[in-house]
PDB file of C-alpha atoms in Angstrom:
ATOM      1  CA  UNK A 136       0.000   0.000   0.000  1.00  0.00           C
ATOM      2  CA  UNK A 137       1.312   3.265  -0.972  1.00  0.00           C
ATOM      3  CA  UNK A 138       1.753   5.637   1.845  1.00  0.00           C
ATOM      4  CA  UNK A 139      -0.179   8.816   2.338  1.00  0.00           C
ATOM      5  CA  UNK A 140       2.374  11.788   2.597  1.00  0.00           C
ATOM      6  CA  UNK A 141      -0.107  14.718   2.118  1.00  0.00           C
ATOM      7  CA  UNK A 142      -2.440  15.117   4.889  1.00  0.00           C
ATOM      8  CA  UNK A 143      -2.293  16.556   8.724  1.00  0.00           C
ATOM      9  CA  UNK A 144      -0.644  13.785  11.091  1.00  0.00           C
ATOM     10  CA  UNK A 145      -1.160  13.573  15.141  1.00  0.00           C
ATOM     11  CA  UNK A 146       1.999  12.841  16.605  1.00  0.00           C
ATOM     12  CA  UNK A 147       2.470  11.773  19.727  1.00  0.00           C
ATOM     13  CA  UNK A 148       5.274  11.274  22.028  1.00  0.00           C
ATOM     14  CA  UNK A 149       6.542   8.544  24.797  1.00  0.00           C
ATOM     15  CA  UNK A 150       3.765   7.909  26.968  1.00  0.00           C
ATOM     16  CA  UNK A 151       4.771   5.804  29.090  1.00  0.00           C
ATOM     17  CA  UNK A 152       1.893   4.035  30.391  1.00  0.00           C
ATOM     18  CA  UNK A 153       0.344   3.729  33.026  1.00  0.00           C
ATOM     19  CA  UNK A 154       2.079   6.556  34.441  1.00  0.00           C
ATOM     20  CA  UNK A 155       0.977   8.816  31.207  1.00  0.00           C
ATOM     21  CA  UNK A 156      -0.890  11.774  31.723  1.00  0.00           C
ATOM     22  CA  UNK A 157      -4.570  11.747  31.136  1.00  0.00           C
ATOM     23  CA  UNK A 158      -4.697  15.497  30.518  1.00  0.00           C
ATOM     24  CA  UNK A 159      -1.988  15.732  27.987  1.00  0.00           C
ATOM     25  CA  UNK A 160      -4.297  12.374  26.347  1.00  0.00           C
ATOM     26  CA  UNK A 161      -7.112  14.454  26.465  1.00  0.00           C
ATOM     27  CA  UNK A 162      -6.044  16.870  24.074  1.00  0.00           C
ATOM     28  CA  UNK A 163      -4.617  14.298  21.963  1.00  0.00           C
ATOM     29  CA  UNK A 164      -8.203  13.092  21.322  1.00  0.00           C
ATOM     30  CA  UNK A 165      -9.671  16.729  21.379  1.00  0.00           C
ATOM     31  CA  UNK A 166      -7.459  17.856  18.124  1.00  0.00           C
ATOM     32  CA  UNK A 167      -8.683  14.446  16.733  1.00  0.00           C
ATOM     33  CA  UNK A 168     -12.159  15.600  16.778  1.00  0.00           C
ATOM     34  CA  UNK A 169     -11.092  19.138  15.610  1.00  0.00           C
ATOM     35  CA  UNK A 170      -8.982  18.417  12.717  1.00  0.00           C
ATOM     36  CA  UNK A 171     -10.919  14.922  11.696  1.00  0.00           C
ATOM     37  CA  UNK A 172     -11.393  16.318   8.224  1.00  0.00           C
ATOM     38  CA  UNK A 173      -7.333  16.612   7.876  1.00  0.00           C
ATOM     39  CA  UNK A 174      -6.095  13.612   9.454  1.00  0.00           C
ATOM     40  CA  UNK A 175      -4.680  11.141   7.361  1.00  0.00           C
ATOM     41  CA  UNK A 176      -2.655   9.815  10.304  1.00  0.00           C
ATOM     42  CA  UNK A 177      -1.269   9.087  13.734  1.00  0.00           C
ATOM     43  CA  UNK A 178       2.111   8.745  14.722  1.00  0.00           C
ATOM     44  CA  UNK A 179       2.991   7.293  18.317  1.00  0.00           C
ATOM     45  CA  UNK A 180       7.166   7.890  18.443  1.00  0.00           C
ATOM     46  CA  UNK A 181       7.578   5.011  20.986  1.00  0.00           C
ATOM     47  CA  UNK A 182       7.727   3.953  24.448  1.00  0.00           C
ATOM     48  CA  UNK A 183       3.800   4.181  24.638  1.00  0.00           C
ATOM     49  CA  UNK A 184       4.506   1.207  27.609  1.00  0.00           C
ATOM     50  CA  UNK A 185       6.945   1.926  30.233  1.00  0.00           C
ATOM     51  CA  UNK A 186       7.267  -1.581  31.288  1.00  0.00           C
ATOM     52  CA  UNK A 187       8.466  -1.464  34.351  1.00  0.00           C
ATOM     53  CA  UNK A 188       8.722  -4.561  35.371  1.00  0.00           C
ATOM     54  CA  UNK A 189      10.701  -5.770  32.511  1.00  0.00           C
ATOM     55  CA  UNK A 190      13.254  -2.510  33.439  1.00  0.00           C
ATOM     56  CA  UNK A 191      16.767  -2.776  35.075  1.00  0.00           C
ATOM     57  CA  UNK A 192      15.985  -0.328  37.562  1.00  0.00           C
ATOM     58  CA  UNK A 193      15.252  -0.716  41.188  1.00  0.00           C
ATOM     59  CA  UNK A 194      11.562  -1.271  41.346  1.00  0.00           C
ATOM     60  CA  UNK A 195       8.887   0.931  42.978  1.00  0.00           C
ATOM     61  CA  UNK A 196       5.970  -0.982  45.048  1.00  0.00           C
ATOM     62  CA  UNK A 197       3.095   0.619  41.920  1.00  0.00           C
ATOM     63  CA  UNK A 198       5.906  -0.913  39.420  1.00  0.00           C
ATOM     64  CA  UNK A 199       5.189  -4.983  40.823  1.00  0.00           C
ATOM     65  CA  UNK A 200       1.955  -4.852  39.035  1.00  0.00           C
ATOM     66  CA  UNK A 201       1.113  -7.543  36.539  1.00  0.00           C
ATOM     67  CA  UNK A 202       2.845  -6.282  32.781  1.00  0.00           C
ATOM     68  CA  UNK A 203       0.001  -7.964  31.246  1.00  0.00           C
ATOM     69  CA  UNK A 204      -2.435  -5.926  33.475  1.00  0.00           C
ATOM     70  CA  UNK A 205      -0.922  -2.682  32.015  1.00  0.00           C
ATOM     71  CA  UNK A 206      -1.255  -3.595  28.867  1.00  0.00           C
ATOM     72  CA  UNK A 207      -4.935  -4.882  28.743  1.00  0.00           C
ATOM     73  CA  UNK A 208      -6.226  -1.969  31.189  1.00  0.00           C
ATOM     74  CA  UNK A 209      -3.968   0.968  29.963  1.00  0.00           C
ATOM     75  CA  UNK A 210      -2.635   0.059  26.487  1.00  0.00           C
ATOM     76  CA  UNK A 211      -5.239  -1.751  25.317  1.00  0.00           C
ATOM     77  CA  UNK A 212      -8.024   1.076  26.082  1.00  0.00           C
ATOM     78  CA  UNK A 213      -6.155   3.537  24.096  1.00  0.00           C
ATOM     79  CA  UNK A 214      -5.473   1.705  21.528  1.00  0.00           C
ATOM     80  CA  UNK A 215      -9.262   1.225  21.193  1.00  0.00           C
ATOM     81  CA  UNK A 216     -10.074   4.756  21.281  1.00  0.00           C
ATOM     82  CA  UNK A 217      -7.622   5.399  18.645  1.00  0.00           C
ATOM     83  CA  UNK A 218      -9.198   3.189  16.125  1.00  0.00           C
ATOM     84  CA  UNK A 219     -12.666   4.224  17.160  1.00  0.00           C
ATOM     85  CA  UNK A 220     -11.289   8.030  16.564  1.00  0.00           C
ATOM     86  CA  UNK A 221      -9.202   8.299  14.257  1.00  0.00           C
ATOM     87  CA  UNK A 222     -10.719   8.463  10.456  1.00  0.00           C
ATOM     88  CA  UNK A 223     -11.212   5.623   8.203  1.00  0.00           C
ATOM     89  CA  UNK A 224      -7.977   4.609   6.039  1.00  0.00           C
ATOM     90  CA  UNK A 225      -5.986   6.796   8.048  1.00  0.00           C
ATOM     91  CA  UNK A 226      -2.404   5.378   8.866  1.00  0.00           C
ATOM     92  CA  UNK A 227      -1.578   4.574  12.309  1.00  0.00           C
ATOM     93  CA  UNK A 228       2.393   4.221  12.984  1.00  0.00           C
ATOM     94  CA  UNK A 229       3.200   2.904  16.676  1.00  0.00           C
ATOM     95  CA  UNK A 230       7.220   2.878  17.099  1.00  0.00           C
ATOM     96  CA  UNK A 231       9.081   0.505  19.667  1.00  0.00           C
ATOM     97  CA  UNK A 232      11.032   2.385  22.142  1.00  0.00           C
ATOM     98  CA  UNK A 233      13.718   1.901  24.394  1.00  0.00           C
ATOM     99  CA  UNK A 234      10.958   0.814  27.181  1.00  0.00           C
ATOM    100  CA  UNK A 235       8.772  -1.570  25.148  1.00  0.00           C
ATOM    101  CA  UNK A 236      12.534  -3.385  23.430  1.00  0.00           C
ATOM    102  CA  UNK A 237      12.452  -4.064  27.530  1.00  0.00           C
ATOM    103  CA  UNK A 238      10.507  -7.386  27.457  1.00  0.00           C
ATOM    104  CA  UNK A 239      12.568  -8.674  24.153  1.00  0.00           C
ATOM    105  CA  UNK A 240      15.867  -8.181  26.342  1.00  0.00           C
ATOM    106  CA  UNK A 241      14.452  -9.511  29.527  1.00  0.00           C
ATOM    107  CA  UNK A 242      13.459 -12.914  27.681  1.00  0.00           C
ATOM    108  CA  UNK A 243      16.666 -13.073  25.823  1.00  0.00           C
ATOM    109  CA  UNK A 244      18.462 -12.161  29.166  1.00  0.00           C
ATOM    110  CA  UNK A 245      16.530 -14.569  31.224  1.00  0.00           C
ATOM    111  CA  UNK A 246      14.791 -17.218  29.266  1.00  0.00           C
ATOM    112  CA  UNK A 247      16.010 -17.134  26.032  1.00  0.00           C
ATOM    113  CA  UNK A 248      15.235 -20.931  25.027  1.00  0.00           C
ATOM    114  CA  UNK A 249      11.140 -19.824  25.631  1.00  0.00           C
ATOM    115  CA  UNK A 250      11.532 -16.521  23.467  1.00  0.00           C
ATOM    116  CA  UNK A 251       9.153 -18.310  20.917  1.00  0.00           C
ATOM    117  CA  UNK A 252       6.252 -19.091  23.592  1.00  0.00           C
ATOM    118  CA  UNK A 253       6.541 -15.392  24.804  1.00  0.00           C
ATOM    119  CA  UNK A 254       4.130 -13.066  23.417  1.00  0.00           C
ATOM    120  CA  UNK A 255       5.204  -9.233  21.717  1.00  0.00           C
ATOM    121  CA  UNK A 256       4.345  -6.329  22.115  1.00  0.00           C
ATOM    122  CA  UNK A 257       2.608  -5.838  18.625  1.00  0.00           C
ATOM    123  CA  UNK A 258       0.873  -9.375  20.131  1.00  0.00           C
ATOM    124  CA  UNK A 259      -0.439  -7.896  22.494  1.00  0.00           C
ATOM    125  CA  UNK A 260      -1.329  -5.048  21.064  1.00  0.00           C
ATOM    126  CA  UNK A 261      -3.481  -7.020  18.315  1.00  0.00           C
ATOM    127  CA  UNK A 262      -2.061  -5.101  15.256  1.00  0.00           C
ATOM    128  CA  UNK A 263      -2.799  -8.510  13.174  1.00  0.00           C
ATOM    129  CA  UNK A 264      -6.216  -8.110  14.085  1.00  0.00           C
ATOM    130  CA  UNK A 265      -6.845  -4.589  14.121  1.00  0.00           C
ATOM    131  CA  UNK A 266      -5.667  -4.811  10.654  1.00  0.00           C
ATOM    132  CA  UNK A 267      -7.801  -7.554   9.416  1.00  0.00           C
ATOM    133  CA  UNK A 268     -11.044  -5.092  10.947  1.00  0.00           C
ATOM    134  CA  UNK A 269      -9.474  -2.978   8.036  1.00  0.00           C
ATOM    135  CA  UNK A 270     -10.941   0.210   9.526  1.00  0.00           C
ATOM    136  CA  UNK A 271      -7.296   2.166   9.219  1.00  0.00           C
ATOM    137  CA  UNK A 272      -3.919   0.567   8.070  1.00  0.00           C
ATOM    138  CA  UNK A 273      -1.719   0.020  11.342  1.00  0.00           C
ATOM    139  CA  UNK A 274       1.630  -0.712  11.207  1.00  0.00           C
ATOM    140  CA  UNK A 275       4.685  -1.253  13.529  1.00  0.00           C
ATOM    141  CA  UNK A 276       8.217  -0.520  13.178  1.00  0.00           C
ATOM    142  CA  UNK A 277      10.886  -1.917  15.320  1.00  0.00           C
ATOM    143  CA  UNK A 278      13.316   0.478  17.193  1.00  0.00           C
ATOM    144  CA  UNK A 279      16.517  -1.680  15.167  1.00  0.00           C
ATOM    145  CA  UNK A 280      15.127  -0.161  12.077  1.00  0.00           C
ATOM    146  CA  UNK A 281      15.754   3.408  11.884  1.00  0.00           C
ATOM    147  CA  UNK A 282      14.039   4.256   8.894  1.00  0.00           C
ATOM    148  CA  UNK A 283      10.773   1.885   9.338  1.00  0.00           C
ATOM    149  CA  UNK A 284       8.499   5.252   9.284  1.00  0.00           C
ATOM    150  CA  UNK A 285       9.892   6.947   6.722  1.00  0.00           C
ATOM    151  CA  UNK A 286       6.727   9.376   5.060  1.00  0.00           C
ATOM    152  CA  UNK A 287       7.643  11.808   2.104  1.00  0.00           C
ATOM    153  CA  UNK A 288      11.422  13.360   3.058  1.00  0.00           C
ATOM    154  CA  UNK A 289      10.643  12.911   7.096  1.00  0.00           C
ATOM    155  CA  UNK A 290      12.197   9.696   8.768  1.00  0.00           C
ATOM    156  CA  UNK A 291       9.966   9.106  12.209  1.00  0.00           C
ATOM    157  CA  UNK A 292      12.022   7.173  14.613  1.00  0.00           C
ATOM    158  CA  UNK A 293      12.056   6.520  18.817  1.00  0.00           C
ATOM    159  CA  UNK A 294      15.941   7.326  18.803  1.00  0.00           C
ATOM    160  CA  UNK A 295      18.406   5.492  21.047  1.00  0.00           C
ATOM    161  CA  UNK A 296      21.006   8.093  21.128  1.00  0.00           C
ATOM    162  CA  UNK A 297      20.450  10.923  24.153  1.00  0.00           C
ATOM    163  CA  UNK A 298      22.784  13.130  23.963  1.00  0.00           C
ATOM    164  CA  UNK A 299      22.719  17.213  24.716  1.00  0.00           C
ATOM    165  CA  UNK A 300      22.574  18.090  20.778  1.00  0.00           C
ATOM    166  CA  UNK A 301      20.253  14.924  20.055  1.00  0.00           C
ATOM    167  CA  UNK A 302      18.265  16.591  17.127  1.00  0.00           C
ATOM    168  CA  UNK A 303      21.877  18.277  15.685  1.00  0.00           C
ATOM    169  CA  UNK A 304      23.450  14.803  15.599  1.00  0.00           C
ATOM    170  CA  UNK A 305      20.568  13.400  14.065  1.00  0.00           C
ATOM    171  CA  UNK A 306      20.267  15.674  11.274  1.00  0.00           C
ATOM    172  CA  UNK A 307      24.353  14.652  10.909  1.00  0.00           C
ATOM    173  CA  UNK A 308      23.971  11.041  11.069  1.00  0.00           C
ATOM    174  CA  UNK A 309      20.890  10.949   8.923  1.00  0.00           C
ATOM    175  CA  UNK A 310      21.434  13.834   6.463  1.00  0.00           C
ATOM    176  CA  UNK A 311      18.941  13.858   3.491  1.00  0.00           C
ATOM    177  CA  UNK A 312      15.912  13.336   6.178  1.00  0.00           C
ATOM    178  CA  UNK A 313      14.014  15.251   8.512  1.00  0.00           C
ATOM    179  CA  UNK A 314      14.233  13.355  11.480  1.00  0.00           C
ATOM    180  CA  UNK A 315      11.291  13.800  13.842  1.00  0.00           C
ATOM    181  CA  UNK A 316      11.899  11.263  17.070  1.00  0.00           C
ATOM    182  CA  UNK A 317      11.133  10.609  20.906  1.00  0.00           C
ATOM    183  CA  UNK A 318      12.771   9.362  23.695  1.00  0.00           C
ATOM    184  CA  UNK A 319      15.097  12.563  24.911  1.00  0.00           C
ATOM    185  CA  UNK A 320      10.797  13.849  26.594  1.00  0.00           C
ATOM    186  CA  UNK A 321      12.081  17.522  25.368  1.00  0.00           C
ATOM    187  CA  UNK A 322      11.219  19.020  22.221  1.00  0.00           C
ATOM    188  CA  UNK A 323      14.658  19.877  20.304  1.00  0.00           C
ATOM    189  CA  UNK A 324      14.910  21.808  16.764  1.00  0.00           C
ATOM    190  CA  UNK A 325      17.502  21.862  14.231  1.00  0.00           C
ATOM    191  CA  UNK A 326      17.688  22.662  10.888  1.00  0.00           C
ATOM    192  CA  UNK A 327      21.164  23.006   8.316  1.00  0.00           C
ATOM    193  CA  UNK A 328      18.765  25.462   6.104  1.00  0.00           C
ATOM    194  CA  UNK A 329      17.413  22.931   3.729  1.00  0.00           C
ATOM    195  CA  UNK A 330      16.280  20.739   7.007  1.00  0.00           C
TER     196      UNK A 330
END
């Protein structure tokens, strides 16, 4: 399928669910009902799950909950409410981050001989099946593959560099692109005067 590049796109950065905040989604689905006419797409730039409990990090008494349970009563939801919202044939672009890579590492870390029994993230996430309902085209693009969401000159992309200059280094190490990406949770600008 050829990909729409004209057209107004929602983009959204890292989440982080569950501890996301509602207001900030709020909005997101108020300028969906506002500019409904224009959208042609939705752009999620990664780490929509924190995934805590998957996480190196010491963990915090809210972060034993079940990772399944965050997925079926916060992901899951929203994911819902996107396809109910968004227009028909629209595009709808969810990017792996840093946080949702977490369960791949943790089973290849801990359990590698199950990693076929364990489910993904676009498993759980039912992108198969959301697909097959053929109400908007989803599609998922791992975090290994830079240039996955690539739409007219723009490459969208989680990032796994963090740096200070982030956005400047970007527009070096992928020159020819505008590079729109997550994961640094500050908005950064660059441009070389044709970018």
């Amino acid at each position: 399928m050829t990909r729409k590049v004209e057209g107004m796109r929602l983009v959204v950065p890292d989440k982080h669910k569950p501890y996301h905040c509602p207001r900030f989604e709020a909005i997101e689905f108020q300028l969906i009902q506002k500019f409904k006419n224009d959208l042609v797409g939705y752009v999620n730039l990664g780490d929509l799950l924190d995934n805590p409990q998957c996480g190196t990090y010491p963990k915090a008494p809210r972060d034993m909950q079940d990772l399944k349970r965050d997925i079926d009563d916060c992901v899951v939801p929203y994911l819902d409410q996107i396809e109910r919202e968004m227009p028909k044939d629209s595009e709808i672009d969810l990017l792996e981050g840093n946080h949702c890579d977490r369960l791949r590492r943790y089973v290849l870390s801990k359990a590698k001989d199950i990693v076929g029994l364990v489910s993904t993230i676009p498993r759980e996430y039912s992108l198969a099946e959301r697909n097959k309902r053929g109400r908007q085209v989803w599609r998922w693009h791992p975090l290994d593959k830079w240039n996955s969401c690539h739409i007219g000159d723009t490459i969208f992309h989680h990032g796994i560099y963090y740096d200070k200059h982030t956005a400047g280094n970007n527009l070096t190490r992928y020159s020819g692109y505008n590079f729109i990406q997550g994961h640094t949770h500050r908005k950064q600008h660059v441009s070389n005067g044709r970018h």
